[in-house]
Short mmCIF file of N, CA and C in Angstrom, two decimals:
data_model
loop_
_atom_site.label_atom_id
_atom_site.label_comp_id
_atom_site.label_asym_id
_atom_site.label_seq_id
_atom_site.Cartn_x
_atom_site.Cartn_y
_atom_site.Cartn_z
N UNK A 1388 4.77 9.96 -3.71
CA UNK A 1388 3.38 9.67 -3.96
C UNK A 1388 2.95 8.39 -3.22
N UNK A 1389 3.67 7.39 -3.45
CA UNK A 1389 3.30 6.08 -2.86
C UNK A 1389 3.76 6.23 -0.89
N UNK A 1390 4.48 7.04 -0.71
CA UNK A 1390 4.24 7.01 0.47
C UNK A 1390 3.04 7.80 1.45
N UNK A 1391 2.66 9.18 0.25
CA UNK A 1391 1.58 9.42 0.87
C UNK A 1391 0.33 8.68 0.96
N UNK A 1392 0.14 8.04 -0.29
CA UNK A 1392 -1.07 6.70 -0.18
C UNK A 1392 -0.92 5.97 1.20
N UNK A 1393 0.09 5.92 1.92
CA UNK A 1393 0.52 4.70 2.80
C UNK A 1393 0.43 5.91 3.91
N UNK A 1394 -0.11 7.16 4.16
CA UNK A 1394 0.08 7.72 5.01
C UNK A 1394 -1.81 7.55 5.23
N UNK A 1395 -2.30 8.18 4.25
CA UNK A 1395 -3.35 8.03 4.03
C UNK A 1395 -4.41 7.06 3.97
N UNK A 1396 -4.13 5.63 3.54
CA UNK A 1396 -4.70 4.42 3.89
C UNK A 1396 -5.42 4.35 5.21
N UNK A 1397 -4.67 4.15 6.55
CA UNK A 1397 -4.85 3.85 7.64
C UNK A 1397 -5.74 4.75 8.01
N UNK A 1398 -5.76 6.26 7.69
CA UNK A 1398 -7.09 7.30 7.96
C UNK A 1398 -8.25 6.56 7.39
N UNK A 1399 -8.08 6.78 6.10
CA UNK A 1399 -9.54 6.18 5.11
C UNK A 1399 -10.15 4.83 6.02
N UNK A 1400 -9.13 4.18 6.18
CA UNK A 1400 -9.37 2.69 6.72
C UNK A 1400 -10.67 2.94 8.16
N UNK A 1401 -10.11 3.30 9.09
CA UNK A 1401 -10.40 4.26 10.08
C UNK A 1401 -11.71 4.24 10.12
N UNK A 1402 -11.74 5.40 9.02
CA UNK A 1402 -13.03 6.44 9.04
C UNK A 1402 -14.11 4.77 8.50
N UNK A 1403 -14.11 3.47 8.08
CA UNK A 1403 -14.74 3.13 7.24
C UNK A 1403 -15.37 1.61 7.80
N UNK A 1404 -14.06 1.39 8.99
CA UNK A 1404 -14.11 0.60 9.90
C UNK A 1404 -15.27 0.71 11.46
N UNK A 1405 -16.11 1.12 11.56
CA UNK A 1405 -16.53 2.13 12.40
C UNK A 1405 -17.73 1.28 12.79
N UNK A 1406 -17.79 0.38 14.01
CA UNK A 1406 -18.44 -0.51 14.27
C UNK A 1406 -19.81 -0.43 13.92
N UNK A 1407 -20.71 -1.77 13.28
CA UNK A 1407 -22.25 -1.37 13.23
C UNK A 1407 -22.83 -2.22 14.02
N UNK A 1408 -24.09 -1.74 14.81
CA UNK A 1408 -24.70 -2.05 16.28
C UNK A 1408 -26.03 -1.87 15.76
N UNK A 1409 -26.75 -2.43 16.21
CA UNK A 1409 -28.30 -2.32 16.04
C UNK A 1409 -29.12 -2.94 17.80
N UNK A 1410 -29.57 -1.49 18.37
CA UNK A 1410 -29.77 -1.44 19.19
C UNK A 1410 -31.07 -0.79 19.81
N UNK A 1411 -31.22 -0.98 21.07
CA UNK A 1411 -32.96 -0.31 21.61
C UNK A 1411 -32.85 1.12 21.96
N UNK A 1412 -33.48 1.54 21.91
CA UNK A 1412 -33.22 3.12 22.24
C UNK A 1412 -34.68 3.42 22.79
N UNK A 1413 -35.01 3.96 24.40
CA UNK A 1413 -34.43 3.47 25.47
C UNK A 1413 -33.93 1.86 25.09
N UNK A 1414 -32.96 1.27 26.16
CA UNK A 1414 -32.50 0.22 26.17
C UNK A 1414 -33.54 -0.91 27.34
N UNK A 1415 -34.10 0.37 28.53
CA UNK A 1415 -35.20 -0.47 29.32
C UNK A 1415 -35.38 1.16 30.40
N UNK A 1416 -36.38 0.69 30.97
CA UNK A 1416 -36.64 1.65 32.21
C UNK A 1416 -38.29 1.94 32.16
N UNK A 1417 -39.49 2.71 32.45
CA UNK A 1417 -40.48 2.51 32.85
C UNK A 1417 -41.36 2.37 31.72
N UNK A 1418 -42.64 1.88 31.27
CA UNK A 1418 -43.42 2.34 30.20
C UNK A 1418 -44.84 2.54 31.20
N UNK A 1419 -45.81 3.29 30.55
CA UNK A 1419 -46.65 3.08 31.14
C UNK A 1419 -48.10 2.63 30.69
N UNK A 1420 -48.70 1.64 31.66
CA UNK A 1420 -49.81 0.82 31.58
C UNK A 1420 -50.96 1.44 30.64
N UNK A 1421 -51.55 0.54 29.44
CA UNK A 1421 -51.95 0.78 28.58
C UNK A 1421 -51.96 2.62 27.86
N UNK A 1422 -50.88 2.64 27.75
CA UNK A 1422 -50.44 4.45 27.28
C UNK A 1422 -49.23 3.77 25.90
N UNK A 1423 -49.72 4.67 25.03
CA UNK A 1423 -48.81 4.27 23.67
C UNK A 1423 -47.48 5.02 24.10
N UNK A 1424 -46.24 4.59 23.98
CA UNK A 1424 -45.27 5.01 23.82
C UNK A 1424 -44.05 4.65 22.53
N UNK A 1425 -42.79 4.98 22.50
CA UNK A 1425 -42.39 4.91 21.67
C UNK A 1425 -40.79 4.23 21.76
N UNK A 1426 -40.76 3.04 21.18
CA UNK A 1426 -39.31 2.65 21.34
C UNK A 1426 -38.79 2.32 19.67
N UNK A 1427 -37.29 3.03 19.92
CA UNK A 1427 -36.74 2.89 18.65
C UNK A 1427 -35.81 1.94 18.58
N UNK A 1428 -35.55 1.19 17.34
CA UNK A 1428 -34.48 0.43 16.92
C UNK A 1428 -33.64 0.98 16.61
N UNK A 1429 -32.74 1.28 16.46
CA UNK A 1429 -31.56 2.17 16.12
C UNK A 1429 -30.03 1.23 14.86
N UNK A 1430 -30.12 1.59 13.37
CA UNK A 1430 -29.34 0.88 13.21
C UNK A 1430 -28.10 1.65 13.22
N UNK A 1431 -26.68 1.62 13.46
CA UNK A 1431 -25.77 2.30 13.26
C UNK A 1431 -24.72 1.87 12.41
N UNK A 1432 -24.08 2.37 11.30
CA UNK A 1432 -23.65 2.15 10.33
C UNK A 1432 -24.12 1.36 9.48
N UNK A 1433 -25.44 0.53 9.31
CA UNK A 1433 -25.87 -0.14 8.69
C UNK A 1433 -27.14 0.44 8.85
N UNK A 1434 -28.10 -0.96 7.51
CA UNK A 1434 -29.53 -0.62 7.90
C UNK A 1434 -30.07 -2.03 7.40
N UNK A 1435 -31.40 -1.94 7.58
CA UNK A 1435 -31.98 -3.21 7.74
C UNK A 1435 -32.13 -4.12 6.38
N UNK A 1436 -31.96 -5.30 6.53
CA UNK A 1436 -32.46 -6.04 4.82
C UNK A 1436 -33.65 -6.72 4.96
N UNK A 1437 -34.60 -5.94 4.26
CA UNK A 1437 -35.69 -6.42 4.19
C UNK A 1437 -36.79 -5.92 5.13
N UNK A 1438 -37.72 -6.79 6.07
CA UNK A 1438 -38.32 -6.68 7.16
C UNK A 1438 -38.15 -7.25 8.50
N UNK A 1439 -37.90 -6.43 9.08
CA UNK A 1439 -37.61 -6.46 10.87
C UNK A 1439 -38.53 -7.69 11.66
N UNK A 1440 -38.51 -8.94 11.56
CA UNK A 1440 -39.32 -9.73 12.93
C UNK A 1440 -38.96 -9.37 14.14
N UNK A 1441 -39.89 -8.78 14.70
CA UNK A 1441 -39.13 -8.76 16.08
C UNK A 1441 -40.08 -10.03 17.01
N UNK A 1442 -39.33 -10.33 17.63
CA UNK A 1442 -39.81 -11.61 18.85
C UNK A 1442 -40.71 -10.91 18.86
N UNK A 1443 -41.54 -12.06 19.70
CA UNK A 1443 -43.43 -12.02 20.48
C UNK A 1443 -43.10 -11.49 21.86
N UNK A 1444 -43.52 -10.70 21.85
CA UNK A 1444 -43.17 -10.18 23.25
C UNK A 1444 -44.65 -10.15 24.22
N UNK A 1445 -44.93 -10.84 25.26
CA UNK A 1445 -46.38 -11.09 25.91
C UNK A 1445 -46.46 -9.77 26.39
N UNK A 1446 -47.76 -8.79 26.34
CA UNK A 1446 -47.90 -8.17 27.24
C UNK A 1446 -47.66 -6.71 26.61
N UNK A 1447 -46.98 -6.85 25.63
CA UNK A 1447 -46.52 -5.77 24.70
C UNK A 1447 -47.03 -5.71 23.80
N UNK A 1448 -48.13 -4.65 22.70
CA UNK A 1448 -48.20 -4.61 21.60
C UNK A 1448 -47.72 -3.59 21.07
N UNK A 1449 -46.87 -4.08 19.27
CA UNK A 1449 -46.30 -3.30 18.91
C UNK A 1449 -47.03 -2.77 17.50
N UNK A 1450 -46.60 -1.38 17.24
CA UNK A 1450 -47.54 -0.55 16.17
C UNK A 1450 -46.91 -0.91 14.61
N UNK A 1451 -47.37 -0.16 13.70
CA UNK A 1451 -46.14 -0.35 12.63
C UNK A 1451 -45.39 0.42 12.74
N UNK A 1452 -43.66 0.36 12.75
CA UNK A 1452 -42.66 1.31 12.75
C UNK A 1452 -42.90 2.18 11.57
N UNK A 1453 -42.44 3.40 12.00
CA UNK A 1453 -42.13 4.46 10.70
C UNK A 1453 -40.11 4.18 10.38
N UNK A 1454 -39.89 4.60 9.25
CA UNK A 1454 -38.39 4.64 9.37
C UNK A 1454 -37.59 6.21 9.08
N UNK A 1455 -36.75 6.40 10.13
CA UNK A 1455 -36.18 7.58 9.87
C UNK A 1455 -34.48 7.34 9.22
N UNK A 1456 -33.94 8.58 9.03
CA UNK A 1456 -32.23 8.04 8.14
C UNK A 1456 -31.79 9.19 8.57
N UNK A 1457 -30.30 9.44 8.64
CA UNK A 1457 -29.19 10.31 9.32
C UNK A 1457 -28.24 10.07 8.36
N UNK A 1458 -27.49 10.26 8.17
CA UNK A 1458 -26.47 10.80 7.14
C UNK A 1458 -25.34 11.90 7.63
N UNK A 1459 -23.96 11.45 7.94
CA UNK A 1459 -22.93 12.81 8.12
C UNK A 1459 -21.45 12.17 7.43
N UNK A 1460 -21.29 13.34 6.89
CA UNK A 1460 -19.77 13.01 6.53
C UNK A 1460 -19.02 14.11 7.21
N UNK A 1461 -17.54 14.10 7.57
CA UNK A 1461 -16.65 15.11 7.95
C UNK A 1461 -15.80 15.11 7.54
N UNK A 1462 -14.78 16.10 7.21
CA UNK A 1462 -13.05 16.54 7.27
C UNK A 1462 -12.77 16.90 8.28
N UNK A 1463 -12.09 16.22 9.26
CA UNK A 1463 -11.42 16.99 10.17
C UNK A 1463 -9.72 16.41 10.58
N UNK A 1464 -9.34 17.76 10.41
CA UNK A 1464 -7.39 17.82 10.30
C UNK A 1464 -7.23 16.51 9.34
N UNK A 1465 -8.01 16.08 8.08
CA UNK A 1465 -7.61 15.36 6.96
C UNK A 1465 -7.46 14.06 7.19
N UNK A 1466 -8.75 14.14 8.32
CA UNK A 1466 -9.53 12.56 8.37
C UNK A 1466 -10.76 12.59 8.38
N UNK A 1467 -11.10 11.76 7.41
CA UNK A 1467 -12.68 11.22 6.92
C UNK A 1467 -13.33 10.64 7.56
N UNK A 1468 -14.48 10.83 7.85
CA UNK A 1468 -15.54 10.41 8.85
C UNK A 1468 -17.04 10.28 8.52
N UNK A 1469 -17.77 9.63 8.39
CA UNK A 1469 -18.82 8.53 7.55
C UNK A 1469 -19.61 8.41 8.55
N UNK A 1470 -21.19 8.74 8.85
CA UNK A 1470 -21.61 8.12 9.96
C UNK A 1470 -23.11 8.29 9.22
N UNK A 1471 -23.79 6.71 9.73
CA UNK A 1471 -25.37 6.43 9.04
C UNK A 1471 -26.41 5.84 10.20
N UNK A 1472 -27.20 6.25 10.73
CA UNK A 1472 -27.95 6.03 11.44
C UNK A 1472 -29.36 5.85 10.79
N UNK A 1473 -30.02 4.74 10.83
CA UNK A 1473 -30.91 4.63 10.43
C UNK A 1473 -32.46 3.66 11.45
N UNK A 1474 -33.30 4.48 11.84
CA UNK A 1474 -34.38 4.10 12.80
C UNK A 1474 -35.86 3.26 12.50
N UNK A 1475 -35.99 2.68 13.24
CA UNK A 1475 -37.11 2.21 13.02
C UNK A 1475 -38.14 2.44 14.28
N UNK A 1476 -39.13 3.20 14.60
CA UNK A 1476 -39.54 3.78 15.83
C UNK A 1476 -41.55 2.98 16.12
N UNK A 1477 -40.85 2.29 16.94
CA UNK A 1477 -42.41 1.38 17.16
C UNK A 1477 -42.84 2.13 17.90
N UNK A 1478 -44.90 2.28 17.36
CA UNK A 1478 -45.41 2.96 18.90
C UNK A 1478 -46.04 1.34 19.62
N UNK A 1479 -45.48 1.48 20.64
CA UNK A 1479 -46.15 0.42 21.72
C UNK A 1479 -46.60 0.27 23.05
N UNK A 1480 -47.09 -0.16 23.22
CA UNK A 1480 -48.23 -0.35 24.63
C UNK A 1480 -47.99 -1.07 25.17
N UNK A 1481 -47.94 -1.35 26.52
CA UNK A 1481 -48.34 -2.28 27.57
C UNK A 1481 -49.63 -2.67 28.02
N UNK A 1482 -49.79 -3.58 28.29
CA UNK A 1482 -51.14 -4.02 28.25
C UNK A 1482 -51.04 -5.25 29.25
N UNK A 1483 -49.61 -5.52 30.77
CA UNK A 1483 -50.09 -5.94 31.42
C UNK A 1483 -49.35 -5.45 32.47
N UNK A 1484 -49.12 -5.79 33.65
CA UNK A 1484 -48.45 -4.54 34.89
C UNK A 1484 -47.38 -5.73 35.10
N UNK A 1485 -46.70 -7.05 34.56
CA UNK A 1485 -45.68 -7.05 34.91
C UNK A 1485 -44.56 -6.65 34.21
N UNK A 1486 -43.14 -7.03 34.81
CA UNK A 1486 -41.94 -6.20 33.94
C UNK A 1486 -42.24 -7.05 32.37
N UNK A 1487 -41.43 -6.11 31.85
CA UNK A 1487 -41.84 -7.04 30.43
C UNK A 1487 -40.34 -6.82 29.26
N UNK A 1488 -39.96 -7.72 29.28
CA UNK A 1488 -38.52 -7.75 28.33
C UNK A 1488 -38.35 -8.11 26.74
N UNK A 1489 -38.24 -7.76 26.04
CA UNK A 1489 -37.92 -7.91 24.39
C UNK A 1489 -36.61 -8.69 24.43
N UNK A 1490 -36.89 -9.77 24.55
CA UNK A 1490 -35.81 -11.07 24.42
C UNK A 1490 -34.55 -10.27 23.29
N UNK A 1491 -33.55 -10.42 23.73
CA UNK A 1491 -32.48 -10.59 22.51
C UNK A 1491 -33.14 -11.32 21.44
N UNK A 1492 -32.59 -10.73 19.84
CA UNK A 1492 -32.71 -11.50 18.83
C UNK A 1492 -31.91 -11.33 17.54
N UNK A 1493 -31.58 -11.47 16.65
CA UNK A 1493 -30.41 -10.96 15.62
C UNK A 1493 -31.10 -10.90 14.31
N UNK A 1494 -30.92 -9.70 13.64
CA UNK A 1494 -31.38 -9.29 12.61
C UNK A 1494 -30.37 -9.36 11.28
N UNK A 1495 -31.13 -9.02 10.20
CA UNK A 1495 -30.55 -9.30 9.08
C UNK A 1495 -30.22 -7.80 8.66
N UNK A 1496 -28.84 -7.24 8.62
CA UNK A 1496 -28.73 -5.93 7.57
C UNK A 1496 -27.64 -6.09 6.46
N UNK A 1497 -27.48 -4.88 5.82
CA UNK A 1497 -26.69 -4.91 4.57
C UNK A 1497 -25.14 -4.76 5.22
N UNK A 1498 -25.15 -5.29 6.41
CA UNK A 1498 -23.45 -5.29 6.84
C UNK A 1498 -23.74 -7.14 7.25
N UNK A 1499 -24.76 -7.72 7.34
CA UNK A 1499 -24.02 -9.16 7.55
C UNK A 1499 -25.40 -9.12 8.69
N UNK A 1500 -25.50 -10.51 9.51
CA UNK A 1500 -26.25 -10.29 10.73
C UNK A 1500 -26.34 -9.65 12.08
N UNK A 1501 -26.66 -8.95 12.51
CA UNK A 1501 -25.92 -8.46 13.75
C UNK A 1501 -27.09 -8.93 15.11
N UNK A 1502 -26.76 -8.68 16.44
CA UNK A 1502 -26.95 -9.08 17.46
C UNK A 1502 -28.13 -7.76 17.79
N UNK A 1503 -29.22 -8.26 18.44
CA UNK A 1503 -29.88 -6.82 18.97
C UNK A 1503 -29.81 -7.35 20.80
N UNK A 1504 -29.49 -6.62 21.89
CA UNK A 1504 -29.58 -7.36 23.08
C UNK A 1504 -30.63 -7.08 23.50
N UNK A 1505 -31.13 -7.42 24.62
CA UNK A 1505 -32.32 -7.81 25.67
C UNK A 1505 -33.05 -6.23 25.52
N UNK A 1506 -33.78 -5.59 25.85
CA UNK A 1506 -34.69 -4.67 27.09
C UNK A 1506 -35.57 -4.80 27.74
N UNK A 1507 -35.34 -4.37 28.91
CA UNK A 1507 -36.58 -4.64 29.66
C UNK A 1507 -37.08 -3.61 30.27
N UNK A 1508 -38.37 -3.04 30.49
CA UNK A 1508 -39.31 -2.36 30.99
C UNK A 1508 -39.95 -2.55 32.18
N UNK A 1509 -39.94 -1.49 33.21
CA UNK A 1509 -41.09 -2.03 34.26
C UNK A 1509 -42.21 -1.11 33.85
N UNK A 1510 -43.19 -1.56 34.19
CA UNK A 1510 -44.66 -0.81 33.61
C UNK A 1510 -45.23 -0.38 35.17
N UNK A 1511 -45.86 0.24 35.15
CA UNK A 1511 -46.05 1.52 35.72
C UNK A 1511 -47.32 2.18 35.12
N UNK A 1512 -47.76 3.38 36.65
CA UNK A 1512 -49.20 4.24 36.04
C UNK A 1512 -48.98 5.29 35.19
N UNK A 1513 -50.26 5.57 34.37
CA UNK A 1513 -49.82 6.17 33.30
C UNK A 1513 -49.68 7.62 33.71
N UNK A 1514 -48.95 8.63 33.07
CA UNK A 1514 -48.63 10.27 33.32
C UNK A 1514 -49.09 11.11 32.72
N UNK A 1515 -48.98 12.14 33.21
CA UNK A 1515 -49.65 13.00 32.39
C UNK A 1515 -48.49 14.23 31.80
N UNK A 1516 -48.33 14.03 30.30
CA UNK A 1516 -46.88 14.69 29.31
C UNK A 1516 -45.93 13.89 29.82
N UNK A 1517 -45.16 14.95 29.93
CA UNK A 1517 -43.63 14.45 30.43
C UNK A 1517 -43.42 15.23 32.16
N UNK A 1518 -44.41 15.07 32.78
CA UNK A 1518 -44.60 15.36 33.87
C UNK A 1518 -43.95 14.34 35.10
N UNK A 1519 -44.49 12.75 34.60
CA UNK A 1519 -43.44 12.30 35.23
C UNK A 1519 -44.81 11.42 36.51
N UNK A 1520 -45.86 12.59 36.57
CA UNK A 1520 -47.04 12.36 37.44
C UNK A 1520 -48.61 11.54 37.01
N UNK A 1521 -48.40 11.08 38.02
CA UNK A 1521 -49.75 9.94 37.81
C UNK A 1521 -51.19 11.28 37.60
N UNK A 1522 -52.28 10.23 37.07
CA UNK A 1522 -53.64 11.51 37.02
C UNK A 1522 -53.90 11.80 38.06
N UNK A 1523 -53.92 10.59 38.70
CA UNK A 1523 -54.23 11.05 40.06
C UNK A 1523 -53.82 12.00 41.32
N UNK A 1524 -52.01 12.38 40.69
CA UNK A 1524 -51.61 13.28 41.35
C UNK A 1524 -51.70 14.82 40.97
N UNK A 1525 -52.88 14.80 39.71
CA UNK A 1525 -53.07 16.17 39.12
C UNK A 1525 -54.18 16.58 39.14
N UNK A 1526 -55.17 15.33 39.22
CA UNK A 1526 -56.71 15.97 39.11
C UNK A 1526 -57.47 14.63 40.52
N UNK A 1527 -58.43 15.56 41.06
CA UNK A 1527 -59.30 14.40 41.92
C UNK A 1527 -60.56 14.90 41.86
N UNK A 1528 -61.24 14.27 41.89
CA UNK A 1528 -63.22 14.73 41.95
C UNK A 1528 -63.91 14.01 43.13
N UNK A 1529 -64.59 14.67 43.51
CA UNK A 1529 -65.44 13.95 44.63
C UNK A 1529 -67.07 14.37 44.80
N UNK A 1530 -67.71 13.54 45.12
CA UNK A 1530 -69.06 13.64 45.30
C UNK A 1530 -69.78 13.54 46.34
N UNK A 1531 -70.27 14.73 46.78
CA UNK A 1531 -70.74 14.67 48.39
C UNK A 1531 -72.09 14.72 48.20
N UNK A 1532 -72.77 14.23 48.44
CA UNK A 1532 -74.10 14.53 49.01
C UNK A 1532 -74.31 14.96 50.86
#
């Protein structure tokens, strides 16, 4: 008996040990000029205590987050596996055409403080869906007299 506990420990341990990160999701890459988009906080294995400050970011306005939650457990070949994802999804805008970065800053969750790192954005014309294309490369009007 006591040796299966001692077989078993180091699994449980494992499954419970399972790093928590709180991170950007995108991490950086284009947004576009005054067009609402959407960046998520992402907590992993943890979640937030309390309310989120996030830095002043110039140039950026941010919406109120909604919060989403994930939840999985597994058995597999008689190891336990625990996984909690929990989101916070800002809608935000750009509102000036240079790059624009969300400074690193460290938040407070129910695992202790953790680190959030940098992103940065270059801003860019706005598209039309997920097309990828400026308006201008979809519609033009002209007026002749």
């Amino acid at each position: 008996m006591f040796r299966r506990l001692l077989f078993c420990l180091p699994l449980l341990l494992a499954a419970t040990l399972r790093a928590q990160t709180v991170r950007w999701e995108p991490s950086g890459g284009t947004l576009a000029m005054n067009q609402v988009s959407e960046l998520t906080l992402m907590f992993d294995q943890c979640e937030p205590k309390g309310t989120v400050a996030l830095p002043p970011v110039p140039g950026l306005d941010f919406g109120t987050p909604s919060r989403g939650e994930q939840n999985s457990f597994s058995i597999i070949n008689g190891s336990a596996s625990r996984s909690t994802t929990v989101s916070l999804t800002y809608r935000v805008r750009p509102t000036t055409r240079q790059t624009i970065t969300i400074p690193a800053f460290d938040v407070a969750t129910d695992k202790g403080v953790k680190h959030v790192a940098d992103a940065t954005f270059d801003i860019g014309e706005a598209t039309v869906g997920q097309s990828n294309l400026t308006l201008d490369a979809v519609a033009q009007s002209r007026f002749t007299l």
